[in-house]
Every structure is written in C-alpha cells, then in structure tokens.
PDB file of C-alpha atoms in Angstrom:
ATOM      1  CA  UNK A   1     127.300 176.919-114.790  1.00  0.00           C
ATOM      2  CA  UNK A   2     124.090 175.013-114.213  1.00  0.00           C
ATOM      3  CA  UNK A   3     122.474 172.879-116.889  1.00  0.00           C
ATOM      4  CA  UNK A   4     119.632 175.364-117.236  1.00  0.00           C
ATOM      5  CA  UNK A   5     122.108 178.119-118.136  1.00  0.00           C
ATOM      6  CA  UNK A   6     123.720 176.119-120.948  1.00  0.00           C
ATOM      7  CA  UNK A   7     122.751 176.503-124.579  1.00  0.00           C
ATOM      8  CA  UNK A   8     121.246 173.557-126.468  1.00  0.00           C
ATOM      9  CA  UNK A   9     124.515 173.147-128.368  1.00  0.00           C
ATOM     10  CA  UNK A  10     126.465 172.969-125.110  1.00  0.00           C
ATOM     11  CA  UNK A  11     123.979 170.469-123.699  1.00  0.00           C
ATOM     12  CA  UNK A  12     124.453 168.276-126.771  1.00  0.00           C
ATOM     13  CA  UNK A  13     128.221 168.430-126.265  1.00  0.00           C
ATOM     14  CA  UNK A  14     127.735 167.283-122.669  1.00  0.00           C
ATOM     15  CA  UNK A  15     125.497 164.436-123.808  1.00  0.00           C
ATOM     16  CA  UNK A  16     128.103 163.370-126.368  1.00  0.00           C
ATOM     17  CA  UNK A  17     130.839 163.625-123.778  1.00  0.00           C
ATOM     18  CA  UNK A  18     128.950 161.528-121.262  1.00  0.00           C
ATOM     19  CA  UNK A  19     127.614 158.977-123.741  1.00  0.00           C
ATOM     20  CA  UNK A  20     130.719 158.718-125.935  1.00  0.00           C
ATOM     21  CA  UNK A  21     133.643 158.979-123.573  1.00  0.00           C
ATOM     22  CA  UNK A  22     132.169 157.394-120.489  1.00  0.00           C
ATOM     23  CA  UNK A  23     130.363 154.092-120.293  1.00  0.00           C
ATOM     24  CA  UNK A  24     127.973 153.308-117.444  1.00  0.00           C
ATOM     25  CA  UNK A  25     129.693 150.870-115.113  1.00  0.00           C
ATOM     26  CA  UNK A  26     128.627 149.138-111.955  1.00  0.00           C
ATOM     27  CA  UNK A  27     130.201 150.529-108.823  1.00  0.00           C
ATOM     28  CA  UNK A  28     129.993 150.012-105.097  1.00  0.00           C
ATOM     29  CA  UNK A  29     130.431 153.203-103.093  1.00  0.00           C
ATOM     30  CA  UNK A  30     131.515 151.184-100.051  1.00  0.00           C
ATOM     31  CA  UNK A  31     134.566 149.859-101.936  1.00  0.00           C
ATOM     32  CA  UNK A  32     135.860 153.290-102.993  1.00  0.00           C
ATOM     33  CA  UNK A  33     138.637 154.922-100.996  1.00  0.00           C
ATOM     34  CA  UNK A  34     138.038 158.571-101.857  1.00  0.00           C
ATOM     35  CA  UNK A  35     141.077 159.756 -99.892  1.00  0.00           C
ATOM     36  CA  UNK A  36     143.357 158.082-102.436  1.00  0.00           C
ATOM     37  CA  UNK A  37     141.677 159.506-105.560  1.00  0.00           C
ATOM     38  CA  UNK A  38     143.123 162.516-107.335  1.00  0.00           C
ATOM     39  CA  UNK A  39     141.066 165.298-108.944  1.00  0.00           C
ATOM     40  CA  UNK A  40     140.905 163.619-112.346  1.00  0.00           C
ATOM     41  CA  UNK A  41     139.795 160.302-110.873  1.00  0.00           C
ATOM     42  CA  UNK A  42     137.114 162.064-108.812  1.00  0.00           C
ATOM     43  CA  UNK A  43     135.833 163.917-111.881  1.00  0.00           C
ATOM     44  CA  UNK A  44     135.738 160.737-113.991  1.00  0.00           C
ATOM     45  CA  UNK A  45     133.905 158.941-111.191  1.00  0.00           C
ATOM     46  CA  UNK A  46     131.373 161.784-110.884  1.00  0.00           C
ATOM     47  CA  UNK A  47     130.794 161.790-114.660  1.00  0.00           C
ATOM     48  CA  UNK A  48     130.075 158.073-114.399  1.00  0.00           C
ATOM     49  CA  UNK A  49     127.862 158.306-111.305  1.00  0.00           C
ATOM     50  CA  UNK A  50     125.587 161.083-112.619  1.00  0.00           C
ATOM     51  CA  UNK A  51     124.473 158.837-115.482  1.00  0.00           C
ATOM     52  CA  UNK A  52     122.336 157.087-112.872  1.00  0.00           C
ATOM     53  CA  UNK A  53     119.150 159.165-112.574  1.00  0.00           C
ATOM     54  CA  UNK A  54     118.061 157.430-109.381  1.00  0.00           C
ATOM     55  CA  UNK A  55     119.000 160.294-107.073  1.00  0.00           C
ATOM     56  CA  UNK A  56     118.254 158.321-103.912  1.00  0.00           C
ATOM     57  CA  UNK A  57     120.846 155.772-105.053  1.00  0.00           C
ATOM     58  CA  UNK A  58     123.689 158.184-105.840  1.00  0.00           C
ATOM     59  CA  UNK A  59     123.226 161.244-103.598  1.00  0.00           C
ATOM     60  CA  UNK A  60     125.547 159.978-100.840  1.00  0.00           C
ATOM     61  CA  UNK A  61     128.263 159.141-103.341  1.00  0.00           C
ATOM     62  CA  UNK A  62     127.931 162.479-105.140  1.00  0.00           C
ATOM     63  CA  UNK A  63     128.304 164.232-101.771  1.00  0.00           C
ATOM     64  CA  UNK A  64     131.464 162.223-101.015  1.00  0.00           C
ATOM     65  CA  UNK A  65     132.976 163.033-104.413  1.00  0.00           C
ATOM     66  CA  UNK A  66     132.110 166.722-104.048  1.00  0.00           C
ATOM     67  CA  UNK A  67     133.635 166.943-100.557  1.00  0.00           C
ATOM     68  CA  UNK A  68     136.916 165.328-101.627  1.00  0.00           C
ATOM     69  CA  UNK A  69     137.155 167.259-104.895  1.00  0.00           C
ATOM     70  CA  UNK A  70     136.625 170.616-103.155  1.00  0.00           C
ATOM     71  CA  UNK A  71     139.230 169.648-100.522  1.00  0.00           C
ATOM     72  CA  UNK A  72     141.839 168.873-103.198  1.00  0.00           C
ATOM     73  CA  UNK A  73     140.930 171.975-105.164  1.00  0.00           C
ATOM     74  CA  UNK A  74     141.319 174.206-102.112  1.00  0.00           C
ATOM     75  CA  UNK A  75     144.722 172.667-101.442  1.00  0.00           C
ATOM     76  CA  UNK A  76     145.783 173.418-105.023  1.00  0.00           C
ATOM     77  CA  UNK A  77     144.523 177.006-104.779  1.00  0.00           C
ATOM     78  CA  UNK A  78     146.355 177.454-101.467  1.00  0.00           C
ATOM     79  CA  UNK A  79     149.548 176.149-103.099  1.00  0.00           C
ATOM     80  CA  UNK A  80     149.081 178.533-106.049  1.00  0.00           C
ATOM     81  CA  UNK A  81     148.635 181.414-103.620  1.00  0.00           C
ATOM     82  CA  UNK A  82     151.837 180.505-101.762  1.00  0.00           C
ATOM     83  CA  UNK A  83     153.776 180.393-105.037  1.00  0.00           C
ATOM     84  CA  UNK A  84     152.238 183.725-106.060  1.00  0.00           C
ATOM     85  CA  UNK A  85     153.243 185.328-102.767  1.00  0.00           C
ATOM     86  CA  UNK A  86     156.729 183.773-102.930  1.00  0.00           C
ATOM     87  CA  UNK A  87     157.210 185.493-106.267  1.00  0.00           C
ATOM     88  CA  UNK A  88     156.392 188.821-104.645  1.00  0.00           C
ATOM     89  CA  UNK A  89     152.740 189.040-105.567  1.00  0.00           C
ATOM     90  CA  UNK A  90     150.113 190.860-103.532  1.00  0.00           C
ATOM     91  CA  UNK A  91     147.485 188.546-101.976  1.00  0.00           C
ATOM     92  CA  UNK A  92     144.680 190.948-102.905  1.00  0.00           C
ATOM     93  CA  UNK A  93     145.710 190.681-106.548  1.00  0.00           C
ATOM     94  CA  UNK A  94     145.733 186.872-106.576  1.00  0.00           C
ATOM     95  CA  UNK A  95     143.172 185.329-108.900  1.00  0.00           C
ATOM     96  CA  UNK A  96     142.620 181.625-109.407  1.00  0.00           C
ATOM     97  CA  UNK A  97     141.865 180.522-112.958  1.00  0.00           C
ATOM     98  CA  UNK A  98     139.499 177.568-113.224  1.00  0.00           C
ATOM     99  CA  UNK A  99     141.314 174.534-114.638  1.00  0.00           C
ATOM    100  CA  UNK A 100     139.786 172.002-117.121  1.00  0.00           C
ATOM    101  CA  UNK A 101     139.059 169.504-114.333  1.00  0.00           C
ATOM    102  CA  UNK A 102     137.069 172.111-112.413  1.00  0.00           C
ATOM    103  CA  UNK A 103     135.069 172.830-115.550  1.00  0.00           C
ATOM    104  CA  UNK A 104     134.347 169.134-116.072  1.00  0.00           C
ATOM    105  CA  UNK A 105     133.402 168.785-112.411  1.00  0.00           C
ATOM    106  CA  UNK A 106     130.980 171.725-112.614  1.00  0.00           C
ATOM    107  CA  UNK A 107     129.376 170.343-115.778  1.00  0.00           C
ATOM    108  CA  UNK A 108     128.921 166.866-114.270  1.00  0.00           C
ATOM    109  CA  UNK A 109     127.623 168.323-111.014  1.00  0.00           C
ATOM    110  CA  UNK A 110     125.248 170.502-113.049  1.00  0.00           C
ATOM    111  CA  UNK A 111     123.858 167.337-114.660  1.00  0.00           C
ATOM    112  CA  UNK A 112     123.308 165.910-111.170  1.00  0.00           C
ATOM    113  CA  UNK A 113     121.507 169.055-109.973  1.00  0.00           C
ATOM    114  CA  UNK A 114     119.338 169.040-113.090  1.00  0.00           C
ATOM    115  CA  UNK A 115     118.374 165.382-112.530  1.00  0.00           C
ATOM    116  CA  UNK A 116     117.872 166.031-108.823  1.00  0.00           C
ATOM    117  CA  UNK A 117     115.447 168.878-109.583  1.00  0.00           C
ATOM    118  CA  UNK A 118     113.468 166.622-111.943  1.00  0.00           C
ATOM    119  CA  UNK A 119     113.527 163.795-109.373  1.00  0.00           C
ATOM    120  CA  UNK A 120     112.256 166.129-106.628  1.00  0.00           C
ATOM    121  CA  UNK A 121     109.483 167.397-108.903  1.00  0.00           C
ATOM    122  CA  UNK A 122     108.374 163.851-109.734  1.00  0.00           C
ATOM    123  CA  UNK A 123     108.602 162.894-106.055  1.00  0.00           C
ATOM    124  CA  UNK A 124     106.319 165.763-105.037  1.00  0.00           C
ATOM    125  CA  UNK A 125     103.797 164.765-107.709  1.00  0.00           C
ATOM    126  CA  UNK A 126     103.856 161.181-106.458  1.00  0.00           C
ATOM    127  CA  UNK A 127     103.332 162.400-102.885  1.00  0.00           C
ATOM    128  CA  UNK A 128     100.110 164.132-104.006  1.00  0.00           C
ATOM    129  CA  UNK A 129      98.941 160.907-105.669  1.00  0.00           C
ATOM    130  CA  UNK A 130      99.803 158.951-102.492  1.00  0.00           C
ATOM    131  CA  UNK A 131      97.909 161.464-100.371  1.00  0.00           C
ATOM    132  CA  UNK A 132      94.756 160.926-102.423  1.00  0.00           C
ATOM    133  CA  UNK A 133      95.165 157.143-102.144  1.00  0.00           C
ATOM    134  CA  UNK A 134      95.350 157.415 -98.365  1.00  0.00           C
ATOM    135  CA  UNK A 135      92.304 159.678 -98.233  1.00  0.00           C
ATOM    136  CA  UNK A 136      90.451 157.045-100.293  1.00  0.00           C
ATOM    137  CA  UNK A 137      91.477 154.396 -97.754  1.00  0.00           C
ATOM    138  CA  UNK A 138      90.148 156.560 -94.912  1.00  0.00           C
ATOM    139  CA  UNK A 139      86.774 156.630 -96.684  1.00  0.00           C
ATOM    140  CA  UNK A 140      86.895 152.839 -97.048  1.00  0.00           C
ATOM    141  CA  UNK A 141      87.566 152.525 -93.327  1.00  0.00           C
ATOM    142  CA  UNK A 142      84.554 154.696 -92.527  1.00  0.00           C
ATOM    143  CA  UNK A 143      82.351 152.491 -94.696  1.00  0.00           C
ATOM    144  CA  UNK A 144      83.776 149.371 -93.088  1.00  0.00           C
ATOM    145  CA  UNK A 145      83.050 150.655 -89.586  1.00  0.00           C
ATOM    146  CA  UNK A 146      79.424 151.289 -90.559  1.00  0.00           C
ATOM    147  CA  UNK A 147      79.125 148.003 -92.440  1.00  0.00           C
ATOM    148  CA  UNK A 148      76.525 145.407 -91.422  1.00  0.00           C
ATOM    149  CA  UNK A 149      78.655 142.551 -92.738  1.00  0.00           C
ATOM    150  CA  UNK A 150      79.784 139.749 -90.430  1.00  0.00           C
ATOM    151  CA  UNK A 151      82.680 140.518 -88.127  1.00  0.00           C
ATOM    152  CA  UNK A 152      84.856 137.887 -89.822  1.00  0.00           C
ATOM    153  CA  UNK A 153      84.362 139.456 -93.251  1.00  0.00           C
ATOM    154  CA  UNK A 154      84.906 143.023 -92.079  1.00  0.00           C
ATOM    155  CA  UNK A 155      88.015 142.033 -90.120  1.00  0.00           C
ATOM    156  CA  UNK A 156      89.553 140.390 -93.198  1.00  0.00           C
ATOM    157  CA  UNK A 157      88.809 143.544 -95.197  1.00  0.00           C
ATOM    158  CA  UNK A 158      90.295 145.669 -92.423  1.00  0.00           C
ATOM    159  CA  UNK A 159      93.581 143.718 -92.496  1.00  0.00           C
ATOM    160  CA  UNK A 160      93.747 144.085 -96.286  1.00  0.00           C
ATOM    161  CA  UNK A 161      93.183 147.840 -95.970  1.00  0.00           C
ATOM    162  CA  UNK A 162      95.980 148.085 -93.405  1.00  0.00           C
ATOM    163  CA  UNK A 163      98.387 146.336 -95.790  1.00  0.00           C
ATOM    164  CA  UNK A 164      97.455 148.677 -98.638  1.00  0.00           C
ATOM    165  CA  UNK A 165      97.982 151.680 -96.350  1.00  0.00           C
ATOM    166  CA  UNK A 166     101.502 150.479 -95.474  1.00  0.00           C
ATOM    167  CA  UNK A 167     102.400 149.943 -99.139  1.00  0.00           C
ATOM    168  CA  UNK A 168     101.583 153.526-100.155  1.00  0.00           C
ATOM    169  CA  UNK A 169     104.675 155.738-100.264  1.00  0.00           C
ATOM    170  CA  UNK A 170     105.417 159.163 -98.833  1.00  0.00           C
ATOM    171  CA  UNK A 171     102.911 162.028 -98.677  1.00  0.00           C
ATOM    172  CA  UNK A 172     103.494 165.807 -98.350  1.00  0.00           C
ATOM    173  CA  UNK A 173     105.021 166.550 -94.937  1.00  0.00           C
ATOM    174  CA  UNK A 174     102.411 169.225 -94.195  1.00  0.00           C
ATOM    175  CA  UNK A 175      99.630 166.612 -94.453  1.00  0.00           C
ATOM    176  CA  UNK A 176     101.331 163.817 -92.529  1.00  0.00           C
ATOM    177  CA  UNK A 177     100.267 164.650 -88.968  1.00  0.00           C
ATOM    178  CA  UNK A 178      96.565 165.161 -89.759  1.00  0.00           C
ATOM    179  CA  UNK A 179      96.525 162.087 -91.981  1.00  0.00           C
ATOM    180  CA  UNK A 180      97.928 159.802 -89.283  1.00  0.00           C
ATOM    181  CA  UNK A 181      95.600 161.291 -86.674  1.00  0.00           C
ATOM    182  CA  UNK A 182      92.555 160.500 -88.830  1.00  0.00           C
ATOM    183  CA  UNK A 183      93.850 157.026 -89.654  1.00  0.00           C
ATOM    184  CA  UNK A 184      94.486 156.063 -86.035  1.00  0.00           C
ATOM    185  CA  UNK A 185      91.118 157.512 -84.993  1.00  0.00           C
ATOM    186  CA  UNK A 186      89.333 155.246 -87.502  1.00  0.00           C
ATOM    187  CA  UNK A 187      91.455 152.231 -86.563  1.00  0.00           C
ATOM    188  CA  UNK A 188      90.461 152.737 -82.934  1.00  0.00           C
ATOM    189  CA  UNK A 189      86.811 153.051 -83.932  1.00  0.00           C
ATOM    190  CA  UNK A 190      87.043 149.766 -85.806  1.00  0.00           C
ATOM    191  CA  UNK A 191      88.561 148.008 -82.802  1.00  0.00           C
ATOM    192  CA  UNK A 192      85.863 149.553 -80.621  1.00  0.00           C
ATOM    193  CA  UNK A 193      83.342 147.946 -82.953  1.00  0.00           C
ATOM    194  CA  UNK A 194      85.140 144.616 -82.610  1.00  0.00           C
ATOM    195  CA  UNK A 195      85.168 144.903 -78.816  1.00  0.00           C
ATOM    196  CA  UNK A 196      81.473 145.812 -78.713  1.00  0.00           C
ATOM    197  CA  UNK A 197      80.627 142.889 -80.974  1.00  0.00           C
ATOM    198  CA  UNK A 198      82.653 140.558 -78.791  1.00  0.00           C
ATOM    199  CA  UNK A 199      80.960 141.883 -75.662  1.00  0.00           C
ATOM    200  CA  UNK A 200      77.512 141.463 -77.232  1.00  0.00           C
ATOM    201  CA  UNK A 201      78.404 137.953 -78.323  1.00  0.00           C
ATOM    202  CA  UNK A 202      79.623 137.113 -74.804  1.00  0.00           C
ATOM    203  CA  UNK A 203      76.420 138.602 -73.375  1.00  0.00           C
ATOM    204  CA  UNK A 204      74.304 136.515 -75.749  1.00  0.00           C
ATOM    205  CA  UNK A 205      76.239 133.395 -74.794  1.00  0.00           C
ATOM    206  CA  UNK A 206      75.764 134.194 -71.112  1.00  0.00           C
ATOM    207  CA  UNK A 207      72.010 134.715 -71.597  1.00  0.00           C
ATOM    208  CA  UNK A 208      71.783 131.471 -73.559  1.00  0.00           C
ATOM    209  CA  UNK A 209      73.631 129.639 -70.822  1.00  0.00           C
ATOM    210  CA  UNK A 210      71.327 131.075 -68.133  1.00  0.00           C
ATOM    211  CA  UNK A 211      68.241 130.099 -70.159  1.00  0.00           C
ATOM    212  CA  UNK A 212      69.531 126.560 -70.633  1.00  0.00           C
ATOM    213  CA  UNK A 213      70.324 126.203 -66.958  1.00  0.00           C
ATOM    214  CA  UNK A 214      66.776 127.356 -66.126  1.00  0.00           C
ATOM    215  CA  UNK A 215      65.339 124.765 -68.541  1.00  0.00           C
ATOM    216  CA  UNK A 216      67.488 122.065 -66.983  1.00  0.00           C
ATOM    217  CA  UNK A 217      66.264 123.008 -63.520  1.00  0.00           C
ATOM    218  CA  UNK A 218      62.638 122.822 -64.709  1.00  0.00           C
ATOM    219  CA  UNK A 219      63.315 119.457 -66.299  1.00  0.00           C
ATOM    220  CA  UNK A 220      64.761 118.210 -63.028  1.00  0.00           C
ATOM    221  CA  UNK A 221      61.618 119.413 -61.228  1.00  0.00           C
ATOM    222  CA  UNK A 222      59.493 117.451 -63.674  1.00  0.00           C
ATOM    223  CA  UNK A 223      61.390 114.278 -62.786  1.00  0.00           C
ATOM    224  CA  UNK A 224      59.965 114.352 -59.243  1.00  0.00           C
ATOM    225  CA  UNK A 225      56.419 115.188 -60.371  1.00  0.00           C
ATOM    226  CA  UNK A 226      53.859 112.317 -60.279  1.00  0.00           C
TER     227      UNK A 226
END
C-alpha cells in the first residue's frame, strides 16, 4: 500500500511506530555491509533512514536496502515454493502470503515514496523560481551592455552578476538549452564591448602619441630658427 491509500488512523499508527519505536540515529551508508544484513535488519534500517526527508541524501541508501530486501525475499519465496512442491503441491496453486516484515517494509517504503513525491514537487517549484531569477539576470546583463558607466565599474558589476548566476540552482530541463544560449550570447556581447573599448583606448593612445611626436618635431625645428 502507498501512503496515499492509507486511512488517517493507519497513518497515525505509522507515525507512532516510527516516532515511538525508532529513534533517528546517525548512519554512514559507506560503513554498512548490506550483504550481511537479514530481512529484519534491513527493514529496521529502512524505517530509520526514511525519517530523513532529504531525499537527495538517502535515495542511494534506500535503493540499496530495497535491492537487498527484495533479493532475500525472493530467496525465501523460492524456498517456500520448493517445500510446497516437495509436499506434492501444484506450482500453479502456490500462493505466497506476505509476512510481517514485508508489510513493515512496504509501509516504510511508502513513507519514502510519499516524501519523495513532496520533495520532487518542491524541487519543481524551486526550479521555476530559479528560472525567473536567471531571466532577471539576463535583463541586468542587457542593461549593463548598454550602460554608459566606466569600463571598470561595469566589469566589476559583470563579475558580480556571473557569481550570482552560478549560485542559482537548477531550472526546468526544457528551459535549460535556451537559457544558456541567451546567457552566453550576452556574455559574448559584453566581452565584445570590452574589446571595442580597449581598441578605442589603444587608438586614442596611438593618436595622442602621434600628436606628441609631431609637437616634439615642431619644437626641434624651432630650436634651429633664428
């Protein structure tokens, strides 16, 4: 059963089970040897792990627990089937009855799926917020490119904008390609502006140098005048 299919009374029982029987403990998934855990130990570990609502933190461990639990469960079912057949039973009539550990596993895994669904929903909402933030930054870049401020000031602002862009989290996958294309287009335009400004500055310096050399030559001519 999934959490959404449970009654409120059953949900309360799950909450009491998880909060009363199991205390949240610190664990390191890299220190756990899943191959040496039995079904009960895997279930107890899962019941502990799903108390952490940070799905990104626990999803790998939940997957490991699920894989090993299903493996052990299949082995038990296969053993039951062999015993059933040895007693003269017909394979088509064999029916496995869910044991208490399977029920506990399904309840705990249902809690995980419920939290995962909420996490995914919140993540998608945050992606929309992040998308708007990045669109706002694109507008700032456009204004900066058209700004008449000094190159030093605009460059400092540009670097700050780049840092803010990097700090914003994920956006909807469907928007990613177009977003990056627009961002890189504006970044290139800004650097074009920098290059043009540098070229104009170099041209001004060259003209100034030529004018000064001409003045020096005229001054030298005056030295030989009576």
